[in-house]
Tab-separated table of C-alpha atoms in Angstrom:
chain	number	residue	atom	x	y	z
X	1	MET	CA	112.027	55.007	-196.498
X	2	ASP	CA	108.354	54.193	-197.242
X	3	LEU	CA	107.800	53.363	-193.688
X	4	VAL	CA	109.095	56.755	-192.543
X	5	LEU	CA	107.274	58.667	-195.202
X	6	GLU	CA	103.885	57.000	-194.486
X	7	VAL	CA	104.197	57.885	-190.707
X	8	CYS	CA	105.138	61.534	-191.642
X	9	ASP	CA	102.294	61.658	-194.270
X	10	SER	CA	99.616	60.377	-191.806
X	11	TYR	CA	100.686	62.701	-188.971
X	12	PHE	CA	101.267	65.999	-190.576
X	13	LEU	CA	102.248	66.031	-194.264
X	14	ASP	CA	98.737	65.080	-195.677
X	15	ASN	CA	97.311	68.118	-193.693
X	16	TRP	CA	100.118	70.333	-194.749
X	17	TYR	CA	99.774	69.512	-198.642
X	18	THR	CA	95.875	69.691	-198.348
X	19	ARG	CA	96.168	73.213	-196.874
X	20	PHE	CA	98.759	74.737	-199.150
X	21	PHE	CA	98.091	72.683	-202.397
X	22	PRO	CA	94.398	71.808	-202.255
X	23	VAL	CA	92.966	69.582	-204.961
X	24	SER	CA	90.764	72.517	-206.200
X	25	MET	CA	93.968	73.933	-207.620
X	26	ALA	CA	93.689	71.497	-210.468
X	27	THR	CA	90.865	73.536	-212.093
X	28	THR	CA	93.358	76.305	-212.890
X	29	ILE	CA	96.052	74.144	-214.449
X	30	ASP	CA	96.024	72.979	-218.041
X	31	PRO	CA	94.709	69.435	-218.241
X	32	LYS	CA	97.844	68.400	-220.210
X	33	TRP	CA	100.129	69.309	-217.226
X	34	VAL	CA	97.746	67.726	-214.839
X	35	SER	CA	98.242	64.406	-216.632
X	36	LYS	CA	101.957	64.851	-217.152
X	37	LEU	CA	102.676	65.752	-213.622
X	38	GLN	CA	100.402	63.054	-212.228
X	39	LEU	CA	98.354	65.685	-210.300
X	40	SER	CA	95.112	64.843	-208.605
X	41	THR	CA	91.731	66.359	-209.682
X	42	GLY	CA	89.772	64.811	-206.758
X	43	THR	CA	87.226	62.186	-206.327
X	44	SER	CA	83.557	62.387	-206.000
X	45	ASN	CA	83.322	60.287	-202.789
X	46	VAL	CA	86.406	60.593	-200.745
X	47	SER	CA	84.909	59.049	-197.627
X	48	CYS	CA	83.909	55.867	-199.351
X	49	LEU	CA	87.428	55.508	-200.930
X	50	VAL	CA	89.174	56.110	-197.589
X	51	THR	CA	86.822	53.547	-195.910
X	52	GLY	CA	87.390	50.931	-198.714
X	53	LEU	CA	91.211	51.420	-198.656
X	54	ASN	CA	91.449	51.201	-194.705
X	55	ASN	CA	89.196	48.165	-194.897
X	56	GLN	CA	91.655	46.499	-197.195
X	57	ILE	CA	94.315	46.255	-194.499
X	58	LYS	CA	92.191	45.052	-191.651
X	59	ASN	CA	92.411	41.358	-192.461
X	60	VAL	CA	95.674	41.508	-194.482
X	61	PRO	CA	98.917	40.267	-192.975
X	62	TRP	CA	101.235	43.264	-192.152
X	63	THR	CA	104.026	41.892	-194.498
X	64	SER	CA	101.493	41.679	-197.448
X	65	ARG	CA	99.908	45.140	-197.315
X	66	ILE	CA	102.514	47.297	-199.258
X	67	ASN	CA	102.025	48.037	-202.955
X	68	PRO	CA	105.210	46.256	-204.479
X	69	GLU	CA	105.712	49.039	-207.035
X	70	ILE	CA	104.963	52.629	-205.931
X	71	TYR	CA	104.491	54.112	-202.502
X	72	GLY	CA	101.227	55.973	-201.814
X	73	TYR	CA	98.363	54.005	-203.615
X	74	THR	CA	97.446	51.917	-200.682
X	75	PRO	CA	97.721	52.281	-196.800
X	76	TYR	CA	100.443	50.121	-195.234
X	77	LEU	CA	101.312	50.847	-191.579
X	78	MET	CA	98.526	53.455	-190.917
X	79	GLU	CA	95.089	54.135	-192.088
X	80	MET	CA	94.535	56.829	-194.679
X	81	SER	CA	92.199	59.884	-193.968
X	82	GLU	CA	90.340	62.320	-196.195
X	83	ALA	CA	93.363	64.590	-195.972
X	84	SER	CA	95.316	61.924	-197.688
X	85	PHE	CA	93.371	62.623	-200.946
X	86	GLY	CA	92.824	66.523	-200.341
X	87	SER	CA	95.854	67.761	-202.161
X	88	ILE	CA	96.751	68.229	-205.903
X	89	PHE	CA	99.746	66.246	-205.084
X	90	PRO	CA	98.883	62.611	-204.224
X	91	ARG	CA	101.162	60.624	-201.974
X	92	PHE	CA	102.563	58.763	-205.087
X	93	ASN	CA	103.517	62.006	-206.900
X	94	VAL	CA	107.168	62.308	-207.526
X	95	ILE	CA	107.236	65.991	-206.897
X	96	ARG	CA	105.634	65.697	-203.449
X	97	GLN	CA	107.850	62.615	-202.576
X	98	PHE	CA	110.966	64.650	-203.531
X	99	ILE	CA	109.938	67.681	-201.336
X	100	SER	CA	108.886	65.464	-198.409
X	101	MET	CA	112.041	63.346	-198.399
X	102	LEU	CA	114.149	66.392	-198.725
X	103	ALA	CA	112.629	67.884	-195.725
X	104	ILE	CA	112.563	64.605	-193.724
X	105	VAL	CA	116.197	63.661	-194.482
X	106	THR	CA	117.460	67.145	-193.854
X	107	VAL	CA	115.681	67.717	-190.527
X	108	PHE	CA	116.468	64.072	-189.445
X	109	GLY	CA	120.136	64.665	-190.472
X	110	TRP	CA	120.412	67.830	-188.377
X	111	ILE	CA	118.722	66.248	-185.329
X	112	LEU	CA	120.769	63.038	-185.500
X	113	TYR	CA	123.952	65.186	-186.010
X	114	PHE	CA	123.282	67.549	-183.161
X	115	VAL	CA	121.963	64.939	-180.699
X	116	THR	CA	124.692	62.341	-181.239
X	117	ALA	CA	127.528	64.827	-181.439
X	118	SER	CA	126.311	66.704	-178.214
X	119	LEU	CA	125.943	63.469	-176.219
X	120	SER	CA	129.313	62.365	-177.402
X	121	TYR	CA	130.704	65.764	-176.522
X	122	MET	CA	129.240	65.680	-173.032
X	123	PHE	CA	129.910	62.114	-172.026
X	124	VAL	CA	132.688	60.655	-174.306
X	125	PHE	CA	134.685	63.158	-175.986
X	126	ASP	CA	138.302	63.674	-174.674
X	127	LYS	CA	138.425	67.426	-173.967
X	128	ASN	CA	142.231	67.203	-173.550
X	129	ILE	CA	142.147	67.648	-177.337
X	130	PHE	CA	141.466	71.367	-176.755
X	131	ASN	CA	145.055	71.628	-175.610
X	132	HIS	CA	146.501	70.016	-178.779
X	133	PRO	CA	148.819	72.352	-180.732
X	134	ARG	CA	146.896	71.726	-183.954
X	135	TYR	CA	143.457	72.428	-182.573
X	136	LEU	CA	142.077	75.307	-184.572
X	137	LYS	CA	140.782	78.721	-183.359
X	138	ASN	CA	137.036	78.408	-183.012
X	139	GLN	CA	137.164	74.843	-184.366
X	140	MET	CA	133.894	73.522	-183.105
X	141	ILE	CA	131.984	76.594	-184.520
X	142	LEU	CA	133.625	76.011	-187.825
X	143	GLU	CA	132.866	72.370	-187.676
X	144	ILE	CA	129.060	72.962	-186.883
X	145	ARG	CA	128.873	75.693	-189.512
X	146	LEU	CA	130.220	73.414	-192.258
X	147	ALA	CA	128.026	70.484	-191.186
X	148	MET	CA	124.917	72.493	-191.008
X	149	SER	CA	125.334	73.905	-194.561
X	150	ALA	CA	126.421	70.546	-195.965
X	151	ILE	CA	123.567	68.392	-194.680
X	152	PRO	CA	120.797	69.867	-196.770
X	153	VAL	CA	122.917	69.652	-199.961
X	154	MET	CA	123.852	66.066	-199.226
X	155	SER	CA	120.119	65.321	-198.471
X	156	MET	CA	119.246	66.800	-201.900
X	157	LEU	CA	121.785	64.674	-203.654
X	158	THR	CA	120.545	61.491	-201.758
X	159	VAL	CA	116.783	61.806	-202.213
X	160	PRO	CA	116.769	60.401	-205.765
X	161	TRP	CA	117.969	57.184	-204.320
X	162	PHE	CA	115.036	57.130	-201.907
X	163	ILE	CA	112.590	58.049	-204.797
X	164	LEU	CA	113.918	55.080	-206.605
X	165	GLU	CA	113.124	52.893	-203.491
X	166	LEU	CA	109.651	54.400	-203.294
X	167	HIS	CA	108.983	53.349	-206.886
X	168	GLY	CA	110.095	49.765	-206.290
X	169	HIS	CA	113.496	49.949	-207.895
X	170	SER	CA	115.370	48.279	-205.038
X	171	ASN	CA	115.645	44.924	-203.351
X	172	LEU	CA	114.186	46.231	-200.050
X	173	HIS	CA	111.702	43.899	-198.371
X	174	ILE	CA	109.852	43.601	-195.223
X	175	ASP	CA	109.816	39.894	-194.395
X	176	PHE	CA	112.594	37.783	-192.681
X	177	GLY	CA	113.592	35.945	-195.802
X	178	PRO	CA	113.654	32.119	-196.305
X	179	HIS	CA	115.837	31.451	-193.385
X	180	GLY	CA	114.102	33.813	-190.785
X	181	LYS	CA	116.403	35.786	-188.436
X	182	TRP	CA	119.469	34.091	-189.960
X	183	SER	CA	118.660	36.010	-193.308
X	184	ILE	CA	118.760	39.245	-191.338
X	185	LEU	CA	122.102	38.433	-189.876
X	186	GLN	CA	123.349	37.418	-193.388
X	187	GLU	CA	122.211	40.751	-194.699
X	188	LEU	CA	123.846	42.587	-191.930
X	189	VAL	CA	127.159	40.942	-192.512
X	190	THR	CA	127.037	41.406	-196.243
X	191	PHE	CA	125.967	45.086	-195.832
X	192	ILE	CA	128.904	45.843	-193.589
X	193	MET	CA	131.328	44.099	-195.788
X	194	PHE	CA	130.041	45.716	-199.034
X	195	THR	CA	129.845	49.187	-197.709
X	196	ASP	CA	133.182	48.972	-195.954
X	197	CYS	CA	134.889	47.981	-199.168
X	198	GLY	CA	133.030	50.715	-201.134
X	199	ILE	CA	133.881	53.402	-198.845
X	200	TYR	CA	137.459	52.346	-198.595
X	201	LEU	CA	137.735	52.569	-202.429
X	202	LEU	CA	135.851	55.948	-202.500
X	203	HIS	CA	137.817	57.327	-199.739
X	204	ARG	CA	141.167	56.452	-201.399
X	205	TRP	CA	139.905	58.040	-204.713
X	206	LEU	CA	138.945	61.247	-202.739
X	207	HIS	CA	142.636	61.429	-201.621
X	208	TRP	CA	143.698	61.460	-205.246
X	209	PRO	CA	145.375	64.904	-205.519
X	210	LEU	CA	143.078	66.394	-208.195
X	211	VAL	CA	140.050	65.278	-206.276
X	212	TYR	CA	141.297	65.920	-202.683
X	213	LYS	CA	141.880	69.709	-203.225
X	214	HIS	CA	138.277	70.245	-204.498
X	215	LEU	CA	136.282	67.754	-202.433
X	216	HIS	CA	138.026	66.205	-199.487
X	217	LYS	CA	140.369	68.878	-198.153
X	218	PRO	CA	137.512	70.691	-196.146
X	219	HIS	CA	137.056	67.594	-193.990
X	220	HIS	CA	140.850	67.331	-193.393
X	221	LYS	CA	140.899	70.863	-192.101
X	222	TRP	CA	140.423	69.175	-188.806
X	223	LEU	CA	143.739	67.603	-187.896
X	224	VAL	CA	142.441	66.779	-184.414
X	225	CYS	CA	138.706	66.273	-184.188
X	226	THR	CA	135.677	66.912	-182.012
X	227	PRO	CA	132.498	64.870	-182.558
X	228	PHE	CA	131.118	67.895	-184.482
X	229	ALA	CA	133.633	67.194	-187.268
X	230	SER	CA	131.775	63.928	-188.054
X	231	HIS	CA	129.523	65.574	-190.691
X	232	ALA	CA	131.664	68.528	-191.510
X	233	PHE	CA	132.364	67.668	-195.237
X	234	HIS	CA	132.115	69.348	-198.469
X	235	PRO	CA	128.551	68.015	-199.457
X	236	VAL	CA	129.678	66.283	-202.647
X	237	ASP	CA	132.346	64.565	-200.699
X	238	GLY	CA	129.817	63.348	-198.010
X	239	TYR	CA	127.496	62.362	-200.760
X	240	PHE	CA	130.190	60.223	-202.497
X	241	GLN	CA	131.064	58.373	-199.302
X	242	SER	CA	127.419	57.497	-198.683
X	243	LEU	CA	126.966	55.952	-202.144
X	244	PRO	CA	127.754	52.287	-201.011
X	245	TYR	CA	124.839	52.471	-198.594
X	246	HIS	CA	122.481	53.307	-201.439
X	247	ILE	CA	123.915	50.955	-204.035
X	248	TYR	CA	123.709	47.972	-201.807
X	249	PRO	CA	119.955	47.633	-201.637
X	250	MET	CA	119.643	48.186	-205.324
X	251	LEU	CA	121.796	44.999	-205.906
X	252	MET	CA	121.043	42.827	-202.817
X	253	PRO	CA	117.999	42.030	-200.669
X	254	LEU	CA	117.799	44.036	-197.399
X	255	ASN	CA	115.111	44.166	-194.769
X	256	LYS	CA	113.390	47.759	-194.596
X	257	VAL	CA	113.628	47.868	-190.758
X	258	LEU	CA	117.165	46.763	-190.840
X	259	TYR	CA	117.872	49.453	-193.462
X	260	LEU	CA	116.526	52.164	-191.260
X	261	PHE	CA	118.653	50.925	-188.295
X	262	LEU	CA	121.829	50.711	-190.369
X	263	PHE	CA	121.101	54.196	-191.825
X	264	SER	CA	120.965	55.584	-188.260
X	265	PHE	CA	123.848	53.460	-187.065
X	266	VAL	CA	126.268	54.687	-189.801
X	267	ASN	CA	125.568	58.246	-188.533
X	268	PHE	CA	126.219	57.145	-184.853
X	269	TRP	CA	129.478	55.502	-186.054
X	270	THR	CA	130.673	58.553	-187.869
X	271	VAL	CA	130.191	60.641	-184.763
X	272	MET	CA	132.048	57.896	-182.641
X	273	ILE	CA	135.148	57.716	-184.739
X	274	HIS	CA	135.739	61.560	-184.413
X	275	ASP	CA	135.226	61.654	-180.625
X	276	GLY	CA	138.939	61.365	-179.727
X	277	ASN	CA	138.276	58.852	-176.994
X	278	HIS	CA	140.543	55.844	-177.823
X	279	MET	CA	138.818	53.292	-175.786
X	280	SER	CA	139.552	50.221	-177.955
X	281	ASN	CA	142.720	49.062	-179.532
X	282	ASN	CA	141.231	46.347	-181.519
X	283	PRO	CA	143.348	45.511	-184.495
X	284	TYR	CA	140.273	44.488	-186.704
X	285	VAL	CA	137.942	47.456	-186.014
X	286	ASN	CA	138.486	50.745	-187.618
X	287	GLY	CA	137.606	52.705	-184.593
X	288	THR	CA	138.346	56.075	-183.227
X	289	ALA	CA	142.099	55.572	-182.870
X	290	CYS	CA	142.463	54.379	-186.443
X	291	HIS	CA	140.501	57.269	-187.758
X	292	THR	CA	142.435	59.760	-185.480
X	293	VAL	CA	145.587	58.390	-187.377
X	294	HIS	CA	143.879	59.110	-190.632
X	295	HIS	CA	143.269	62.724	-189.733
X	296	LEU	CA	146.659	63.274	-188.216
X	297	TYR	CA	148.760	61.634	-191.022
X	298	PHE	CA	146.206	61.798	-194.163
X	299	ASN	CA	147.294	58.716	-196.106
X	300	TYR	CA	146.432	55.814	-193.795
X	301	ASN	CA	143.245	53.958	-192.522
X	302	TYR	CA	140.795	54.903	-195.063
X	303	GLY	CA	138.333	52.113	-194.027
X	304	GLN	CA	134.933	52.841	-192.299
X	305	PHE	CA	134.230	49.807	-190.040
X	306	THR	CA	137.230	47.347	-190.332
X	307	THR	CA	140.863	47.493	-191.059
X	308	LEU	CA	140.528	44.554	-193.581
X	309	TRP	CA	140.669	46.709	-196.783
X	310	ASP	CA	143.552	48.887	-195.426
X	311	ARG	CA	145.534	45.880	-194.669
X	312	LEU	CA	144.921	44.469	-198.136
X	313	GLY	CA	145.664	47.769	-199.811
X	314	GLY	CA	148.807	48.459	-197.761
X	315	SER	CA	147.366	51.607	-196.161
X	316	TYR	CA	146.856	50.292	-192.657
X	317	ARG	CA	148.845	52.133	-189.801
X	318	LYS	CA	148.637	50.811	-186.279
X	319	PRO	CA	147.749	53.664	-183.806
X	320	GLU	CA	150.477	54.618	-181.483
X	321	ASP	CA	150.368	53.157	-177.993
X	322	GLU	CA	150.389	56.645	-176.371
X	323	LEU	CA	146.846	57.292	-177.929
X	324	PHE	CA	145.553	54.828	-175.401
X	325	ASN	CA	147.336	56.103	-172.368
X	326	PRO	CA	146.150	59.577	-171.139
X	327	GLN	CA	149.253	60.109	-169.090
X	328	GLU	CA	151.219	60.015	-172.310
X	329	GLN	CA	149.095	62.591	-173.981
X	330	ASN	CA	151.294	65.595	-173.165
X	331	MET	CA	153.135	68.376	-174.863
X	332	ALA	CA	156.336	66.443	-175.332
X	333	THR	CA	154.417	63.596	-177.161
X	334	TRP	CA	152.444	66.210	-179.167
X	335	THR	CA	155.477	68.193	-180.110
X	336	GLU	CA	156.943	65.088	-181.792
X	337	GLN	CA	153.585	64.333	-183.490
X	338	VAL	CA	153.309	67.776	-184.906
X	339	LYS	CA	156.581	67.421	-186.736
X	340	GLU	CA	155.161	64.431	-188.638
X	341	ILE	CA	151.798	66.137	-189.055
X	342	ASP	CA	153.267	69.183	-190.654
X	343	ALA	CA	155.457	67.120	-192.916
X	344	MET	CA	152.535	65.040	-194.019
X	345	LYS	CA	150.358	68.151	-194.428
X	346	VAL	CA	153.020	69.756	-196.809
X	347	GLU	CA	153.357	66.480	-198.699
X	348	VAL	CA	149.632	66.141	-199.253
X	349	GLU	CA	148.465	69.900	-199.507
X	350	GLY	CA	151.645	71.698	-200.321
X	351	ASN	CA	151.847	75.098	-198.846
X	352	ASP	CA	148.050	75.894	-199.497
X	353	ASP	CA	147.004	75.996	-195.910
X	354	ASP	CA	144.145	78.229	-194.470
X	355	ARG	CA	144.242	76.719	-190.999
X	356	VAL	CA	144.446	79.140	-188.117
X	357	TYR	CA	145.546	77.502	-184.934
X	358	ASP	CA	144.614	78.382	-181.488
X	359	TYR	CA	147.032	81.217	-180.689
X	360	GLU	CA	147.375	80.456	-176.928
X	361	VAL	CA	148.107	76.659	-177.585
X	362	SER	CA	150.253	76.960	-180.612
X	363	SER	CA	152.450	79.911	-179.161
X	364	LYS	CA	152.779	78.849	-175.577
X	365	LYS	CA	152.777	75.149	-175.672
X	366	LEU	CA	155.323	74.575	-178.429
X	367	ARG	CA	158.145	76.821	-177.115
């Protein structure tokens, strides 16, 4: 995340911190707290300092510029300016980093959620789902409302992992490794396998009855999904399911650029598996159809990317053939489906059900 943070610092955050928290504020604070909080007291010749730091990067290879320990001491992708040293909170200050990353991750999360879910809704989403007897009244509004409120909290819980990365406590790197592009491919494969296993285990744990009713039940309110259900979680549930993505670079080497790509891809994938468009019936990929089965019948297909761990754990359920045939998606099929859905719902949740189904669909279609 240091790459993203440096771009944001250079373009607008340096100016923002300098304007609202100028270095002159240090004179009003007890020197003891200035030291403890690592606040800046300014420097006598900022222009010389900026020139010297920027000169450091001109003849230094791109992959060798970064401070290996803590972000913010030296320029990396971009040159520093006098605004970089104009705030009481220097770039390497933990308080500043927490505030900056919380804002960046929250706004990026909202934008990514809305853009990908909206594009999926317009071009991919099977709108026939609106006619399903278990589609809720005002469901998309409820999904968006929950996602919008959950993303900031999930971001706040996630930011400490990024702070650890910014302070050098990870195996993130910028080079191509000892084997060039093959190293990147190896990291990609191991990342997918590690996170797929981790999410499978965490997802099964979230279905443990004592945990389910407190954390995971809000996401299973959507028995049939729209793309906007993708991030509609209880925030602690969403955070737990993201843990493998943050644990991996603490244990294994991972290219920084690949990390940013995968961080974005995971969000795309999460939207894709909730779009109700069952284009692929690949038995090895935990795609939309497999995840649809999970929402319909609760206790199957916990994996994220593949069906491997569900097969090993005995929780794999092959999607029904009619999911892939639009002509078979009719009220007769759905009526039989609803019988099993309701039976599984009672088995998992008991009679504690706050769902309000679309009145016109549920009353007219199931007679």
